[in-house]
Amino acid sequence: MKLPFLIALLVCVYSESALEATIGESCEKNPNYVINSFVVTPWPLIRTQQYNIFISGVFIEKEYVKQLYFATRFKRGFWHYTYQSVYVEYEKGSQANFTISIQAPSEKGPYTDQVSLHRHDFSKIACWQYDYDL
Ligand SMILES: *[C@@H]1O[C@H](CO)[C@@H](O)[C@H](O)[C@H]1NC(C)=O
């Protein structure tokens, strides 16, 4: 009676952690927006399926965020960019979240994705990168 219950519980805990993960690492040496949570759901990604990225962090300095760029690269080839306009000023020390909803590519193979926040002059406020295989 006890063992099946334990197995069911373990499966439940495992599947929950597998569907949501904080992944990747900073690709900006001195970011002014420090990311402390970068969650991709569902994880691992499924080909052609819509997925969400939830980013949570803090602005070290006052910043005007013009755009959020999403870049993806297949087999170390060219970067393909999409962006969303933000046009929001954030106070020094303020906490802010960003969400991205995007469709996973269809080709099998290794990918690298990069999310970055940009100022008016296109300089980077923050950058985050992660790899995956489809
Ligand atoms: C950002 O997300 C966190 C975690 O979900 C939440 O606690 C916080 O209130 C959010 N901050 C803003 C500014 O929406």
Short mmCIF file of N, CA and C and ligand atoms in Angstrom, two decimals:
data_model
loop_
_atom_site.label_atom_id
_atom_site.label_comp_id
_atom_site.label_asym_id
_atom_site.label_seq_id
_atom_site.Cartn_x
_atom_site.Cartn_y
_atom_site.Cartn_z
N MET A 1 0.83 -1.21 0.00
CA MET A 1 0.00 0.00 0.00
C MET A 1 0.86 1.26 0.00
N LYS A 2 1.98 1.20 0.75
CA LYS A 2 2.81 2.40 0.89
C LYS A 2 3.65 2.69 -0.36
N LEU A 3 4.20 1.64 -0.97
CA LEU A 3 5.12 1.84 -2.09
C LEU A 3 4.48 2.53 -3.30
N PRO A 4 3.32 2.06 -3.75
CA PRO A 4 2.71 2.75 -4.91
C PRO A 4 2.46 4.24 -4.64
N PHE A 5 2.12 4.55 -3.41
CA PHE A 5 1.87 5.95 -3.06
C PHE A 5 3.16 6.77 -3.19
N LEU A 6 4.26 6.20 -2.70
CA LEU A 6 5.56 6.88 -2.76
C LEU A 6 5.98 7.10 -4.21
N ILE A 7 5.77 6.08 -5.03
CA ILE A 7 6.13 6.18 -6.45
C ILE A 7 5.30 7.28 -7.11
N ALA A 8 4.02 7.31 -6.82
CA ALA A 8 3.13 8.32 -7.39
C ALA A 8 3.60 9.71 -6.99
N LEU A 9 4.01 9.85 -5.75
CA LEU A 9 4.48 11.14 -5.23
C LEU A 9 5.76 11.57 -5.94
N LEU A 10 6.68 10.63 -6.11
CA LEU A 10 7.95 10.92 -6.77
C LEU A 10 7.73 11.33 -8.23
N VAL A 11 6.84 10.65 -8.91
CA VAL A 11 6.54 10.95 -10.30
C VAL A 11 5.98 12.37 -10.38
N CYS A 12 5.14 12.69 -9.43
CA CYS A 12 4.52 14.01 -9.39
C CYS A 12 5.56 15.10 -9.20
N VAL A 13 6.46 14.92 -8.23
CA VAL A 13 7.51 15.91 -7.95
C VAL A 13 8.44 16.03 -9.15
N TYR A 14 8.77 14.88 -9.74
CA TYR A 14 9.69 14.88 -10.87
C TYR A 14 9.09 15.63 -12.06
N SER A 15 7.84 15.34 -12.39
CA SER A 15 7.26 15.95 -13.58
C SER A 15 7.08 17.46 -13.39
N GLU A 16 6.84 17.86 -12.17
CA GLU A 16 6.67 19.30 -11.95
C GLU A 16 7.99 20.05 -12.16
N SER A 17 9.09 19.46 -11.65
CA SER A 17 10.37 20.13 -11.81
C SER A 17 10.84 20.08 -13.26
N ALA A 18 10.44 19.02 -13.98
CA ALA A 18 10.88 18.88 -15.37
C ALA A 18 10.15 19.86 -16.28
N LEU A 19 8.95 20.25 -15.93
CA LEU A 19 8.17 21.13 -16.80
C LEU A 19 8.53 22.60 -16.63
N GLU A 20 9.27 22.91 -15.61
CA GLU A 20 9.63 24.30 -15.36
C GLU A 20 11.05 24.35 -14.83
N ALA A 21 11.91 25.17 -15.45
CA ALA A 21 13.30 25.19 -15.02
C ALA A 21 13.91 26.56 -15.16
N THR A 22 14.78 26.90 -14.21
CA THR A 22 15.60 28.10 -14.37
C THR A 22 16.84 27.65 -15.10
N ILE A 23 17.08 28.21 -16.27
CA ILE A 23 18.18 27.75 -17.10
C ILE A 23 19.02 28.92 -17.59
N GLY A 24 20.19 28.59 -18.14
CA GLY A 24 21.04 29.56 -18.81
C GLY A 24 21.95 30.35 -17.91
N GLU A 25 22.59 31.37 -18.51
CA GLU A 25 23.55 32.18 -17.77
C GLU A 25 23.64 33.56 -18.41
N SER A 26 24.18 34.50 -17.66
CA SER A 26 24.30 35.87 -18.15
C SER A 26 25.33 35.94 -19.28
N CYS A 27 25.05 36.73 -20.31
CA CYS A 27 26.02 36.94 -21.39
C CYS A 27 26.40 38.42 -21.43
N GLU A 28 26.25 39.09 -20.31
CA GLU A 28 26.66 40.50 -20.18
C GLU A 28 27.47 40.60 -18.90
N LYS A 29 28.70 41.15 -19.02
CA LYS A 29 29.61 41.19 -17.87
C LYS A 29 29.08 42.03 -16.72
N ASN A 30 28.64 43.23 -17.04
CA ASN A 30 28.15 44.11 -15.99
C ASN A 30 26.72 44.58 -16.28
N PRO A 31 25.76 43.66 -16.13
CA PRO A 31 24.38 44.04 -16.45
C PRO A 31 23.82 45.05 -15.46
N ASN A 32 23.02 45.97 -15.95
CA ASN A 32 22.35 46.91 -15.07
C ASN A 32 20.98 46.42 -14.64
N TYR A 33 20.56 45.34 -15.28
CA TYR A 33 19.36 44.62 -14.86
C TYR A 33 19.84 43.23 -14.49
N VAL A 34 19.85 42.93 -13.19
CA VAL A 34 20.39 41.66 -12.73
C VAL A 34 19.27 40.63 -12.65
N ILE A 35 19.39 39.62 -13.48
CA ILE A 35 18.36 38.57 -13.58
C ILE A 35 18.57 37.55 -12.47
N ASN A 36 17.55 37.32 -11.67
CA ASN A 36 17.68 36.28 -10.64
C ASN A 36 16.76 35.09 -10.89
N SER A 37 15.93 35.19 -11.92
CA SER A 37 15.11 34.04 -12.28
C SER A 37 14.82 34.07 -13.78
N PHE A 38 15.09 32.98 -14.45
CA PHE A 38 14.86 32.87 -15.89
C PHE A 38 14.23 31.50 -16.10
N VAL A 39 12.91 31.50 -16.18
CA VAL A 39 12.18 30.23 -16.20
C VAL A 39 11.55 29.98 -17.57
N VAL A 40 11.81 28.80 -18.11
CA VAL A 40 11.24 28.42 -19.40
C VAL A 40 10.23 27.30 -19.18
N THR A 41 9.03 27.49 -19.69
CA THR A 41 7.97 26.47 -19.56
C THR A 41 7.28 26.23 -20.91
N PRO A 42 7.02 25.03 -21.33
CA PRO A 42 7.51 23.82 -20.65
C PRO A 42 8.98 23.59 -20.96
N TRP A 43 9.65 22.83 -20.12
CA TRP A 43 11.04 22.47 -20.31
C TRP A 43 11.19 20.99 -20.07
N PRO A 44 11.83 20.22 -20.96
CA PRO A 44 12.47 20.66 -22.20
C PRO A 44 11.47 21.13 -23.25
N LEU A 45 11.97 21.92 -24.20
CA LEU A 45 11.12 22.44 -25.26
C LEU A 45 10.69 21.31 -26.20
N ILE A 46 9.54 21.51 -26.79
CA ILE A 46 9.01 20.54 -27.74
C ILE A 46 8.93 21.23 -29.10
N ARG A 47 9.40 20.55 -30.15
CA ARG A 47 9.42 21.14 -31.49
C ARG A 47 8.07 21.71 -31.90
N THR A 48 8.10 22.90 -32.45
CA THR A 48 6.95 23.66 -32.99
C THR A 48 5.94 24.10 -31.91
N GLN A 49 6.19 23.72 -30.67
CA GLN A 49 5.22 24.08 -29.63
C GLN A 49 5.52 25.44 -29.01
N GLN A 50 4.46 26.17 -28.69
CA GLN A 50 4.57 27.47 -28.04
C GLN A 50 5.17 27.29 -26.64
N TYR A 51 6.10 28.18 -26.26
CA TYR A 51 6.64 28.12 -24.91
C TYR A 51 6.78 29.52 -24.34
N ASN A 52 6.93 29.60 -23.03
CA ASN A 52 7.01 30.89 -22.34
C ASN A 52 8.31 31.04 -21.57
N ILE A 53 8.81 32.28 -21.57
CA ILE A 53 9.99 32.61 -20.78
C ILE A 53 9.55 33.67 -19.78
N PHE A 54 9.85 33.41 -18.53
CA PHE A 54 9.54 34.39 -17.48
C PHE A 54 10.86 34.85 -16.87
N ILE A 55 11.09 36.18 -16.93
CA ILE A 55 12.34 36.75 -16.43
C ILE A 55 12.03 37.68 -15.27
N SER A 56 12.77 37.49 -14.20
CA SER A 56 12.60 38.35 -13.04
C SER A 56 13.96 38.90 -12.62
N GLY A 57 14.02 40.19 -12.32
CA GLY A 57 15.29 40.79 -11.94
C GLY A 57 15.15 42.17 -11.34
N VAL A 58 16.31 42.80 -11.10
CA VAL A 58 16.34 44.10 -10.44
C VAL A 58 17.23 45.07 -11.24
N PHE A 59 16.77 46.30 -11.39
CA PHE A 59 17.57 47.33 -12.05
C PHE A 59 18.52 47.97 -11.04
N ILE A 60 19.82 47.86 -11.31
CA ILE A 60 20.86 48.40 -10.43
C ILE A 60 20.87 49.92 -10.52
N GLU A 61 20.66 50.41 -11.75
CA GLU A 61 20.61 51.85 -12.00
C GLU A 61 19.29 52.17 -12.68
N LYS A 62 18.95 53.44 -12.68
CA LYS A 62 17.78 53.88 -13.43
C LYS A 62 18.05 53.63 -14.91
N GLU A 63 17.08 53.03 -15.59
CA GLU A 63 17.29 52.69 -17.01
C GLU A 63 16.02 52.94 -17.82
N TYR A 64 16.23 53.35 -19.06
CA TYR A 64 15.13 53.42 -20.00
C TYR A 64 15.28 52.23 -20.94
N VAL A 65 14.34 51.30 -20.89
CA VAL A 65 14.41 50.11 -21.74
C VAL A 65 13.62 50.38 -23.01
N LYS A 66 14.33 50.38 -24.13
CA LYS A 66 13.64 50.62 -25.39
C LYS A 66 13.08 49.32 -25.97
N GLN A 67 13.94 48.29 -26.06
CA GLN A 67 13.50 47.04 -26.67
C GLN A 67 14.03 45.81 -25.95
N LEU A 68 13.28 44.74 -26.12
CA LEU A 68 13.71 43.43 -25.66
C LEU A 68 13.93 42.59 -26.91
N TYR A 69 15.14 42.10 -27.08
CA TYR A 69 15.45 41.28 -28.25
C TYR A 69 15.48 39.81 -27.87
N PHE A 70 14.97 39.01 -28.80
CA PHE A 70 15.05 37.56 -28.67
C PHE A 70 15.80 37.07 -29.89
N ALA A 71 16.94 36.40 -29.66
CA ALA A 71 17.74 35.91 -30.78
C ALA A 71 17.88 34.40 -30.68
N THR A 72 17.85 33.73 -31.82
CA THR A 72 18.03 32.29 -31.81
C THR A 72 19.02 31.88 -32.91
N ARG A 73 19.80 30.87 -32.62
CA ARG A 73 20.86 30.43 -33.53
C ARG A 73 20.83 28.92 -33.63
N PHE A 74 20.86 28.42 -34.86
CA PHE A 74 20.81 26.98 -35.11
C PHE A 74 22.19 26.50 -35.56
N LYS A 75 22.72 25.46 -34.91
CA LYS A 75 24.02 24.85 -35.27
C LYS A 75 25.13 25.89 -35.44
N ARG A 76 25.19 26.85 -34.55
CA ARG A 76 26.23 27.89 -34.56
C ARG A 76 26.22 28.74 -35.85
N GLY A 77 25.07 28.81 -36.50
CA GLY A 77 24.93 29.63 -37.71
C GLY A 77 24.61 31.07 -37.38
N PHE A 78 23.86 31.72 -38.27
CA PHE A 78 23.51 33.12 -38.06
C PHE A 78 22.45 33.27 -36.98
N TRP A 79 22.49 34.42 -36.33
CA TRP A 79 21.45 34.74 -35.35
C TRP A 79 20.21 35.25 -36.07
N HIS A 80 19.06 34.82 -35.61
CA HIS A 80 17.79 35.34 -36.13
C HIS A 80 17.11 36.10 -35.00
N TYR A 81 16.77 37.35 -35.29
CA TYR A 81 16.27 38.23 -34.23
C TYR A 81 14.78 38.55 -34.37
N THR A 82 14.14 38.64 -33.23
CA THR A 82 12.82 39.26 -33.16
C THR A 82 12.87 40.17 -31.93
N TYR A 83 12.03 41.17 -31.91
CA TYR A 83 12.07 42.03 -30.73
C TYR A 83 10.69 42.53 -30.37
N GLN A 84 10.57 42.96 -29.15
CA GLN A 84 9.34 43.63 -28.73
C GLN A 84 9.71 44.97 -28.11
N SER A 85 8.91 45.99 -28.40
CA SER A 85 9.15 47.32 -27.86
C SER A 85 8.73 47.36 -26.40
N VAL A 86 9.52 48.04 -25.60
CA VAL A 86 9.20 48.16 -24.17
C VAL A 86 8.88 49.63 -23.85
N TYR A 87 9.79 50.55 -24.15
CA TYR A 87 9.62 51.99 -23.91
C TYR A 87 9.17 52.31 -22.48
N VAL A 88 9.90 51.75 -21.53
CA VAL A 88 9.55 52.00 -20.12
C VAL A 88 10.80 52.41 -19.36
N GLU A 89 10.64 53.41 -18.48
CA GLU A 89 11.74 53.82 -17.62
C GLU A 89 11.60 53.12 -16.27
N TYR A 90 12.71 52.53 -15.81
CA TYR A 90 12.71 51.83 -14.53
C TYR A 90 13.59 52.56 -13.54
N GLU A 91 13.10 52.72 -12.36
CA GLU A 91 13.84 53.41 -11.30
C GLU A 91 14.98 52.53 -10.79
N LYS A 92 16.01 53.20 -10.27
CA LYS A 92 17.13 52.50 -9.63
C LYS A 92 16.58 51.61 -8.51
N GLY A 93 17.00 50.36 -8.50
CA GLY A 93 16.59 49.44 -7.44
C GLY A 93 15.22 48.81 -7.64
N SER A 94 14.56 49.12 -8.75
CA SER A 94 13.22 48.57 -8.93
C SER A 94 13.27 47.14 -9.46
N GLN A 95 12.28 46.39 -9.05
CA GLN A 95 12.14 45.00 -9.45
C GLN A 95 11.24 44.98 -10.68
N ALA A 96 11.60 44.18 -11.68
CA ALA A 96 10.77 44.12 -12.89
C ALA A 96 10.79 42.74 -13.51
N ASN A 97 9.69 42.39 -14.13
CA ASN A 97 9.57 41.09 -14.81
C ASN A 97 9.30 41.29 -16.29
N PHE A 98 9.76 40.35 -17.08
CA PHE A 98 9.46 40.36 -18.52
C PHE A 98 9.02 38.96 -18.91
N THR A 99 8.05 38.90 -19.81
CA THR A 99 7.62 37.58 -20.29
C THR A 99 7.68 37.56 -21.81
N ILE A 100 8.05 36.43 -22.33
CA ILE A 100 8.13 36.22 -23.78
C ILE A 100 7.37 34.94 -24.08
N SER A 101 6.58 34.99 -25.14
CA SER A 101 5.89 33.79 -25.59
C SER A 101 6.33 33.56 -27.03
N ILE A 102 6.84 32.39 -27.31
CA ILE A 102 7.45 32.15 -28.61
C ILE A 102 7.26 30.69 -29.02
N GLN A 103 7.31 30.45 -30.31
CA GLN A 103 7.15 29.09 -30.81
C GLN A 103 8.50 28.42 -31.02
N ALA A 104 8.65 27.21 -30.53
CA ALA A 104 9.90 26.48 -30.70
C ALA A 104 10.08 26.10 -32.17
N PRO A 105 11.33 26.11 -32.65
CA PRO A 105 11.58 25.78 -34.06
C PRO A 105 11.24 24.32 -34.38
N SER A 106 11.23 23.99 -35.68
CA SER A 106 10.82 22.65 -36.08
C SER A 106 12.00 21.75 -36.44
N GLU A 107 13.15 22.35 -36.80
CA GLU A 107 14.29 21.52 -37.20
C GLU A 107 14.98 20.87 -36.02
N LYS A 108 15.37 19.61 -36.19
CA LYS A 108 16.08 18.89 -35.14
C LYS A 108 17.52 19.36 -35.07
N GLY A 109 18.05 19.51 -33.86
CA GLY A 109 19.45 19.88 -33.72
C GLY A 109 19.70 20.81 -32.56
N PRO A 110 20.95 21.32 -32.45
CA PRO A 110 21.33 22.16 -31.32
C PRO A 110 21.03 23.65 -31.55
N TYR A 111 20.50 24.29 -30.55
CA TYR A 111 20.16 25.72 -30.63
C TYR A 111 20.76 26.51 -29.47
N THR A 112 20.98 27.81 -29.71
CA THR A 112 21.32 28.74 -28.65
C THR A 112 20.35 29.91 -28.77
N ASP A 113 19.77 30.29 -27.66
CA ASP A 113 18.87 31.45 -27.62
C ASP A 113 19.47 32.53 -26.73
N GLN A 114 19.17 33.77 -27.06
CA GLN A 114 19.68 34.89 -26.28
C GLN A 114 18.57 35.94 -26.12
N VAL A 115 18.38 36.39 -24.90
CA VAL A 115 17.42 37.46 -24.63
C VAL A 115 18.20 38.65 -24.11
N SER A 116 17.95 39.84 -24.68
CA SER A 116 18.68 41.02 -24.23
C SER A 116 17.79 42.24 -24.15
N LEU A 117 18.12 43.12 -23.20
CA LEU A 117 17.41 44.40 -23.04
C LEU A 117 18.30 45.50 -23.57
N HIS A 118 17.70 46.45 -24.33
CA HIS A 118 18.49 47.50 -24.98
C HIS A 118 18.02 48.91 -24.68
N ARG A 119 19.03 49.83 -24.64
CA ARG A 119 18.75 51.26 -24.47
C ARG A 119 18.47 51.88 -25.84
N HIS A 120 18.26 53.20 -25.84
CA HIS A 120 18.03 53.95 -27.07
C HIS A 120 19.17 53.78 -28.07
N ASP A 121 20.41 53.79 -27.58
CA ASP A 121 21.57 53.67 -28.47
C ASP A 121 21.93 52.21 -28.78
N PHE A 122 21.03 51.31 -28.45
CA PHE A 122 21.16 49.87 -28.67
C PHE A 122 22.17 49.19 -27.75
N SER A 123 22.80 49.92 -26.84
CA SER A 123 23.71 49.26 -25.90
C SER A 123 22.89 48.33 -25.00
N LYS A 124 23.57 47.31 -24.49
CA LYS A 124 22.89 46.27 -23.72
C LYS A 124 22.78 46.61 -22.24
N ILE A 125 21.60 46.39 -21.69
CA ILE A 125 21.38 46.57 -20.26
C ILE A 125 21.55 45.20 -19.58
N ALA A 126 21.14 44.16 -20.30
CA ALA A 126 21.25 42.80 -19.77
C ALA A 126 21.21 41.82 -20.93
N CYS A 127 21.77 40.64 -20.68
CA CYS A 127 21.78 39.59 -21.70
C CYS A 127 21.75 38.24 -21.00
N TRP A 128 20.96 37.34 -21.52
CA TRP A 128 20.87 35.99 -20.94
C TRP A 128 20.86 34.97 -22.06
N GLN A 129 21.57 33.87 -21.87
CA GLN A 129 21.72 32.89 -22.94
C GLN A 129 21.53 31.46 -22.43
N TYR A 130 20.94 30.63 -23.27
CA TYR A 130 20.77 29.22 -22.90
C TYR A 130 20.81 28.35 -24.16
N ASP A 131 21.21 27.09 -23.98
CA ASP A 131 21.32 26.14 -25.08
C ASP A 131 20.29 25.03 -24.91
N TYR A 132 19.92 24.43 -26.02
CA TYR A 132 19.05 23.26 -25.95
C TYR A 132 19.14 22.46 -27.25
N ASP A 133 18.67 21.24 -27.18
CA ASP A 133 18.61 20.37 -28.35
C ASP A 133 17.17 20.03 -28.63
N LEU A 134 16.80 20.08 -29.89
CA LEU A 134 15.44 19.67 -30.24
C LEU A 134 15.49 18.36 -31.01
C1 LIG B 1 7.57 39.69 -10.55
O1 LIG B 1 7.32 38.33 -10.35
C2 LIG B 1 7.42 37.92 -9.00
C3 LIG B 1 7.30 36.40 -8.96
O2 LIG B 1 6.17 35.95 -9.64
C4 LIG B 1 6.34 38.64 -8.19
O3 LIG B 1 6.42 38.26 -6.84
C5 LIG B 1 6.54 40.14 -8.32
O4 LIG B 1 5.50 40.82 -7.68
C6 LIG B 1 6.59 40.56 -9.79
N1 LIG B 1 6.99 41.97 -9.87
C7 LIG B 1 6.35 42.85 -10.62
C8 LIG B 1 6.91 44.23 -10.59
O5 LIG B 1 5.37 42.58 -11.30
#
